[in-house]
Coordinates of N, CA and C in Angstrom, one line a residue:
X265 N 74.8 91.4 132.8 CA 75.4 92.1 131.7 C 76.8 92.4 132.0
X266 N 77.6 92.1 131.0 CA 79.1 92.2 131.1 C 79.5 93.6 130.7
X267 N 80.5 94.1 131.3 CA 81.1 95.4 131.0 C 82.2 95.2 130.0
X268 N 82.3 96.0 129.0 CA 83.4 95.9 128.0 C 84.7 96.1 128.6
X269 N 85.7 95.5 128.0 CA 87.1 95.6 128.5 C 87.5 97.1 128.6
X270 N 87.1 97.9 127.6 CA 87.5 99.3 127.5 C 86.9 100.1 128.6
X271 N 85.7 99.7 129.1 CA 85.1 100.4 130.3 C 85.7 99.9 131.6
X272 N 86.1 98.6 131.7 CA 86.7 98.2 132.9 C 88.2 98.7 133.1
X273 N 88.8 98.9 132.0 CA 90.2 99.3 132.0 C 90.4 100.6 131.2
X274 N 89.9 101.7 131.6 CA 90.0 102.9 130.7 C 91.4 103.4 130.6
X275 N 92.2 103.2 131.6 CA 93.6 103.7 131.5 C 94.4 102.9 130.5
X276 N 94.2 101.6 130.5 CA 94.9 100.7 129.6 C 94.4 101.0 128.1
X277 N 93.1 101.2 128.0 CA 92.5 101.6 126.7 C 93.2 102.8 126.2
X278 N 93.3 103.8 127.1 CA 94.0 105.1 126.7 C 95.4 104.9 126.2
X279 N 96.1 104.1 127.0 CA 97.5 103.8 126.6 C 97.6 103.1 125.2
X280 N 96.7 102.1 125.0 CA 96.7 101.4 123.7 C 96.3 102.4 122.6
X281 N 95.4 103.3 122.8 CA 95.0 104.2 121.8 C 96.1 105.2 121.5
X282 N 96.8 105.7 122.5 CA 97.9 106.6 122.3 C 99.0 105.8 121.5
X283 N 99.3 104.6 121.9 CA 100.3 103.8 121.2 C 100.0 103.6 119.7
X284 N 98.7 103.3 119.4 CA 98.3 103.1 118.0 C 98.4 104.4 117.2
X285 N 97.9 105.5 117.8 CA 98.0 106.8 117.1 C 99.5 107.2 116.9
X286 N 100.3 107.0 117.8 CA 101.7 107.3 117.7 C 102.4 106.5 116.6
X287 N 102.0 105.2 116.6 CA 102.6 104.3 115.6 C 102.1 104.6 114.2
X288 N 100.8 105.0 114.1 CA 100.3 105.4 112.7 C 101.0 106.6 112.2
X289 N 101.2 107.6 113.1 CA 101.9 108.8 112.7 C 103.4 108.5 112.3
X290 N 104.1 107.8 113.2 CA 105.5 107.6 112.9 C 105.7 106.7 111.6
X291 N 104.8 105.7 111.4 CA 104.9 104.8 110.2 C 104.6 105.7 109.0
X292 N 103.6 106.6 109.0 CA 103.3 107.4 107.8 C 104.5 108.3 107.5
X293 N 105.1 108.9 108.5 CA 106.2 109.8 108.3 C 107.4 109.0 107.8
X294 N 107.6 107.9 108.3 CA 108.7 107.0 107.9 C 108.5 106.6 106.4
X295 N 107.3 106.3 106.1 CA 107.0 105.9 104.7 C 107.3 107.0 103.7
X296 N 106.8 108.2 104.0 CA 107.0 109.3 103.0 C 108.4 109.8 103.0
X297 N 109.1 109.8 104.2 CA 110.4 110.3 104.2 C 111.4 109.4 103.5
X298 N 111.1 108.1 103.4 CA 111.9 107.1 102.7 C 111.5 106.9 101.3
X299 N 110.3 107.2 101.0 CA 109.8 107.1 99.6 C 110.1 108.3 98.7
X300 N 109.9 109.5 99.3 CA 110.2 110.7 98.6 C 111.4 111.4 99.0
X301 N 112.1 112.0 98.1 CA 113.3 112.8 98.4 C 112.9 114.1 99.1
X302 N 113.7 114.6 100.0 CA 113.4 115.9 100.7 C 113.1 117.0 99.6
X303 N 111.9 117.6 99.7 CA 111.5 118.6 98.8 C 110.7 118.1 97.6
X304 N 110.6 116.8 97.5 CA 109.9 116.2 96.3 C 108.4 116.3 96.5
X305 N 107.6 116.4 95.4 CA 106.2 116.5 95.5 C 105.6 115.5 94.4
X306 N 104.6 114.7 94.8 CA 104.0 113.8 93.9 C 102.5 114.1 93.9
X307 N 102.0 114.6 92.7 CA 100.5 114.9 92.6 C 99.7 113.6 92.8
X308 N 98.6 113.7 93.6 CA 97.7 112.6 93.8 C 96.4 112.9 93.1
X309 N 95.9 114.1 93.4 CA 94.6 114.6 92.7 C 94.9 116.0 92.3
X310 N 93.8 116.7 91.8 CA 93.9 118.1 91.5 C 94.1 119.0 92.7
X311 N 93.8 118.4 93.9 CA 93.9 119.3 95.1 C 94.8 118.7 96.2
X312 N 95.5 117.6 95.9 CA 96.3 116.9 96.9 C 97.6 116.5 96.3
X313 N 98.7 116.8 97.0 CA 100.0 116.3 96.7 C 100.6 115.6 97.9
X314 N 101.4 114.5 97.7 CA 102.2 114.0 98.7 C 103.6 114.7 98.6
X315 N 104.1 115.2 99.7 CA 105.4 115.9 99.7 C 106.2 115.3 100.8
X316 N 107.5 115.7 100.8 CA 108.4 115.4 101.9 C 109.1 116.7 102.2
X317 N 108.6 117.3 103.3 CA 109.2 118.6 103.8 C 109.4 118.5 105.3
X318 N 110.4 119.3 105.8 CA 110.7 119.3 107.2 C 110.3 120.7 107.7
X319 N 109.6 120.7 108.8 CA 109.1 122.0 109.5 C 109.8 122.1 110.8
X320 N 110.7 123.1 110.9 CA 111.4 123.4 112.1 C 110.6 124.2 113.1
X321 N 109.5 124.8 112.6 CA 108.7 125.6 113.4 C 107.5 124.9 113.9
X322 N 106.5 125.7 114.3 CA 105.2 125.1 114.7 C 104.2 125.2 113.6
X323 N 102.9 125.3 113.9 CA 101.9 125.4 112.9 C 102.1 126.5 111.9
X324 N 101.9 126.3 110.7 CA 102.1 127.3 109.6 C 103.6 127.8 109.6
X325 N 104.5 126.9 110.0 CA 105.9 127.2 110.0 C 106.3 128.4 110.9
X326 N 105.4 128.6 111.9 CA 105.7 129.7 112.9 C 107.1 129.5 113.5
X327 N 107.9 130.4 113.5 CA 109.3 130.4 114.1 C 110.2 129.4 113.4
X328 N 109.9 129.0 112.2 CA 110.8 128.0 111.5 C 112.2 128.6 111.2
X329 N 112.3 129.9 111.0 CA 113.6 130.5 110.7 C 114.2 131.3 112.0
X330 N 113.9 130.8 113.1 CA 114.3 131.5 114.3 C 115.7 131.3 114.8
X331 N 116.5 130.4 114.1 CA 117.9 130.3 114.4 C 118.3 129.0 115.2
X332 N 117.3 128.2 115.5 CA 117.6 126.9 116.2 C 117.1 126.8 117.6
X333 N 117.0 127.9 118.3 CA 116.5 127.8 119.7 C 115.1 127.3 119.8
X334 N 114.3 127.5 118.7 CA 112.9 127.0 118.7 C 112.7 125.5 118.8
X335 N 113.7 124.8 118.4 CA 113.7 123.3 118.5 C 113.5 123.0 120.0
X336 N 114.3 123.5 120.9 CA 114.3 123.2 122.3 C 113.0 123.8 122.9
X337 N 112.6 124.9 122.5 CA 111.4 125.5 123.0 C 110.2 124.6 122.7
X338 N 110.1 124.2 121.4 CA 108.9 123.3 121.1 C 109.0 121.9 121.7
X339 N 110.2 121.4 121.9 CA 110.4 120.2 122.7 C 109.9 120.4 124.1
X340 N 110.2 121.5 124.7 CA 109.8 121.8 126.1 C 108.2 121.9 126.1
X341 N 107.7 122.7 125.2 CA 106.2 122.9 125.2 C 105.5 121.6 125.0
X342 N 106.0 120.8 124.0 CA 105.3 119.5 123.7 C 105.4 118.6 124.9
X343 N 106.6 118.5 125.5 CA 106.7 117.7 126.7 C 105.8 118.1 127.8
X344 N 105.6 119.4 128.0 CA 104.7 119.8 129.1 C 103.2 119.5 128.7
X345 N 102.8 119.7 127.5 CA 101.5 119.4 127.1 C 101.2 117.9 127.1
X346 N 102.0 117.2 126.5 CA 101.8 115.7 126.4 C 101.9 115.1 127.8
X347 N 102.8 115.6 128.6 CA 102.9 115.1 130.0 C 101.7 115.5 130.8
X348 N 101.2 116.7 130.8 CA 100.1 117.1 131.6 C 98.8 116.4 131.1
X349 N 98.6 116.2 129.8 CA 97.4 115.5 129.4 C 97.5 114.0 129.8
X350 N 98.7 113.4 129.7 CA 98.9 112.0 130.1 C 98.6 111.9 131.6
X351 N 99.2 112.7 132.4 CA 98.9 112.6 133.9 C 97.4 112.7 134.2
X352 N 96.8 113.7 133.5 CA 95.3 113.9 133.8 C 94.5 112.6 133.3
X353 N 94.8 112.1 132.2 CA 94.1 110.9 131.7 C 94.4 109.6 132.4
X354 N 95.6 109.6 133.0 CA 95.9 108.3 133.7 C 95.7 108.4 135.2
X355 N 95.6 109.5 135.8 CA 95.5 109.6 137.3 C 94.2 110.2 137.7
X356 N 93.5 110.9 136.9 CA 92.2 111.5 137.3 C 91.1 110.7 136.8
X357 N 89.9 111.0 137.4 CA 88.7 110.4 136.9 C 88.1 111.4 135.9
X358 N 88.4 111.1 134.6 CA 87.9 111.9 133.5 C 86.9 111.1 132.7
X359 N 86.0 111.8 132.1 CA 85.0 111.2 131.3 C 85.5 110.5 130.0
X360 N 84.8 109.6 129.4 CA 85.3 108.9 128.2 C 85.6 109.9 127.1
X361 N 84.8 110.9 126.9 CA 85.2 111.8 125.8 C 86.5 112.6 126.1
X362 N 86.6 113.0 127.3 CA 87.9 113.7 127.6 C 89.1 112.8 127.5
X363 N 88.9 111.5 127.9 CA 90.0 110.6 127.8 C 90.4 110.4 126.3
X364 N 89.4 110.2 125.4 CA 89.6 110.0 124.0 C 90.3 111.3 123.4
X365 N 89.8 112.4 123.7 CA 90.4 113.7 123.2 C 91.8 113.8 123.7
X366 N 92.1 113.4 125.0 CA 93.4 113.4 125.5 C 94.3 112.4 124.8
X367 N 93.8 111.3 124.4 CA 94.6 110.3 123.7 C 95.0 110.9 122.3
X368 N 94.1 111.6 121.6 CA 94.5 112.2 120.4 C 95.5 113.3 120.5
X369 N 95.4 114.1 121.6 CA 96.4 115.1 121.9 C 97.8 114.5 122.2
X370 N 97.8 113.5 123.1 CA 99.0 112.8 123.4 C 99.6 112.1 122.3
X371 N 98.8 111.4 121.5 CA 99.3 110.6 120.3 C 99.9 111.6 119.3
X372 N 99.2 112.6 119.0 CA 99.6 113.6 118.0 C 100.8 114.4 118.4
X373 N 100.7 115.0 119.6 CA 101.8 115.8 120.2 C 103.0 114.9 120.4
X374 N 102.8 113.7 120.8 CA 104.0 112.8 121.0 C 104.6 112.4 119.7
X375 N 103.9 112.3 118.6 CA 104.4 112.0 117.3 C 105.3 113.1 116.8
X376 N 104.9 114.4 117.0 CA 105.7 115.5 116.6 C 106.9 115.7 117.5
X377 N 106.7 115.4 118.8 CA 107.8 115.5 119.7 C 108.9 114.5 119.4
X378 N 108.5 113.3 119.0 CA 109.5 112.3 118.6 C 110.4 112.8 117.4
X379 N 109.7 113.4 116.4 CA 110.4 114.0 115.3 C 111.4 115.1 115.7
X380 N 110.9 116.0 116.6 CA 111.8 117.1 117.0 C 113.0 116.6 117.7
X381 N 112.8 115.6 118.6 CA 113.9 115.1 119.3 C 114.9 114.3 118.4
X382 N 114.4 113.5 117.5 CA 115.2 112.7 116.6 C 115.9 113.5 115.5
X383 N 115.2 114.4 114.8 CA 115.8 115.1 113.6 C 115.8 116.6 113.7
X384 N 115.2 117.1 114.8 CA 115.2 118.6 114.9 C 114.1 119.3 114.1
X385 N 113.2 118.6 113.5 CA 112.1 119.2 112.7 C 111.0 118.1 112.6
X386 N 109.8 118.6 112.2 CA 108.7 117.7 112.0 C 108.6 117.3 110.5
X387 N 108.4 116.0 110.2 CA 108.2 115.6 108.9 C 106.7 115.8 108.5
X388 N 106.5 116.6 107.4 CA 105.2 116.8 106.9 C 105.1 116.2 105.5
X389 N 103.9 115.7 105.1 CA 103.7 115.0 103.8 C 102.4 115.3 103.1
X390 N 101.4 115.9 103.7 CA 100.2 116.2 103.1 C 100.1 117.6 102.6
X391 N 99.9 117.8 101.4 CA 99.9 119.2 100.8 C 98.5 119.4 100.0
X392 N 97.6 120.1 100.7 CA 96.3 120.4 100.0 C 96.4 121.7 99.3
X393 N 95.9 121.8 98.1 CA 96.0 123.1 97.4 C 94.7 123.3 96.5
X394 N 94.5 124.5 96.1 CA 93.4 124.8 95.2 C 93.8 126.1 94.4
X395 N 93.8 125.9 93.1 CA 94.1 127.0 92.2 C 95.5 127.7 92.5
X396 N 96.4 126.9 92.8 CA 97.8 127.4 93.1 C 98.0 127.9 94.5
X397 N 96.9 127.9 95.3 CA 97.1 128.3 96.7 C 97.2 127.0 97.5
X398 N 98.4 126.9 98.2 CA 98.7 125.7 99.0 C 98.5 126.0 100.5
X399 N 97.8 125.1 101.1 CA 97.7 125.1 102.6 C 99.0 124.6 103.1
X400 N 99.6 125.1 104.2 CA 100.8 124.5 104.7 C 100.8 123.0 104.9
X401 N 101.9 122.3 104.5 CA 101.9 120.9 104.6 C 101.8 120.5 106.0
X402 N 101.2 119.3 106.2 CA 101.0 118.8 107.6 C 101.1 117.3 107.6
X403 N 100.8 116.7 108.7 CA 101.0 115.2 108.9 C 99.8 114.7 109.7
X404 N 99.8 113.4 110.0 CA 98.7 112.7 110.8 C 98.7 113.3 112.2
X405 N 99.9 113.5 112.8 CA 99.9 114.0 114.2 C 99.1 115.4 114.3
X406 N 99.3 116.2 113.3 CA 98.6 117.5 113.2 C 97.1 117.3 113.1
X407 N 96.7 116.3 112.3 CA 95.3 115.9 112.2 C 94.7 115.5 113.5
X408 N 95.5 114.6 114.2 CA 95.0 114.2 115.5 C 94.8 115.3 116.5
X409 N 95.7 116.2 116.6 CA 95.6 117.3 117.5 C 94.5 118.3 117.2
X410 N 94.4 118.6 115.9 CA 93.3 119.5 115.4 C 92.0 118.9 115.7
X411 N 91.8 117.6 115.3 CA 90.5 117.0 115.5 C 90.2 116.9 117.0
X412 N 91.1 116.7 117.9 CA 90.9 116.7 119.3 C 90.5 118.1 119.8
X413 N 91.1 119.1 119.3 CA 90.7 120.4 119.7 C 89.3 120.8 119.2
X414 N 89.0 120.4 118.0 CA 87.6 120.7 117.5 C 86.6 119.9 118.3
X415 N 86.8 118.7 118.6 CA 85.8 117.9 119.3 C 85.7 118.5 120.7
X416 N 86.8 118.9 121.4 CA 86.7 119.4 122.7 C 85.9 120.8 122.7
X417 N 86.2 121.6 121.7 CA 85.4 122.9 121.6 C 84.0 122.6 121.4
X418 N 83.6 121.7 120.5 CA 82.2 121.4 120.2 C 81.5 120.9 121.4
X419 N 82.2 119.9 122.1 CA 81.7 119.3 123.3 C 81.5 120.3 124.4
X420 N 82.4 121.3 124.5 CA 82.3 122.3 125.6 C 81.1 123.2 125.3
X421 N 80.8 123.4 124.1 CA 79.7 124.3 123.8 C 78.3 123.6 124.1
X422 N 78.3 122.3 124.0 CA 77.1 121.5 124.2 C 77.0 121.0 125.6
X423 N 78.0 121.3 126.5 CA 77.9 120.8 127.8 C 76.8 121.5 128.6
X424 N 76.1 120.7 129.5 CA 75.1 121.3 130.3 C 75.7 122.3 131.2
X425 N 75.0 123.4 131.5 CA 75.5 124.4 132.5 C 75.7 123.8 133.8
X426 N 76.8 124.1 134.5 CA 77.0 123.6 135.8 C 76.2 124.3 136.8
X427 N 75.7 123.5 137.7 CA 74.8 124.0 138.8 C 75.8 124.6 139.9
X428 N 75.5 125.8 140.3 CA 76.3 126.4 141.4 C 76.1 125.6 142.7
X429 N 77.2 125.5 143.4 CA 77.1 124.8 144.7 C 76.4 125.7 145.7
X430 N 75.5 125.1 146.5 CA 74.7 125.9 147.4 C 75.7 126.4 148.5
X431 N 75.5 127.7 148.8 CA 76.3 128.3 149.9 C 75.9 127.8 151.2
X432 N 76.8 127.5 152.1 CA 76.5 127.1 153.4 C 76.2 128.3 154.3
X433 N 75.3 128.2 155.1 CA 74.9 129.3 156.0 C 75.9 129.3 157.2
X434 N 75.9 130.4 157.9 CA 76.8 130.6 159.0 C 76.6 129.5 160.0
X435 N 75.3 129.1 160.2 CA 75.0 128.1 161.2 C 75.6 126.7 160.8
X436 N 75.5 126.4 159.5 CA 76.1 125.1 159.0 C 77.6 125.1 159.1
X437 N 78.2 126.3 158.9 CA 79.7 126.3 159.0 C 80.2 126.1 160.4
X438 N 79.4 126.4 161.4 CA 79.8 126.3 162.8 C 79.5 124.9 163.4
X439 N 78.9 124.1 162.7 CA 78.5 122.8 163.2 C 79.7 121.8 163.3

């Protein structure tokens, strides 16, 4: 029986997945930022608009009006998170699910990090709404990170309980 390439080379698979997710995010942001004027909104359905907005803050525009220091703060936080996840996925023996979740975190976090470094804000283009109530606009990178967090939370609730390591007796310690 042959082992699939993705199983033989999990780290390369991870790098390819991150690159694909990052490319999808950046391509979609580029498309909407060149197709729509800043602030423009195009209705798609009764509950979805495509928009072109810039978010200088974090989720839900948290700290968006903080005066500029937040750009460097979010660049630092993003670098730490994407870096730590990348190191774990590339150097440690992690399970396939953890590696895929890590790819989505690194791809999404990296996509928003690229925006913050290049233009000082994150390009958002998806605007869901219902009866005049709008969810804050977001992008594919946000979708990747949120889906990864949800999968990780669900998986952690279903994980089998860990068996405690047996304690060594004093006699075993002195051998």
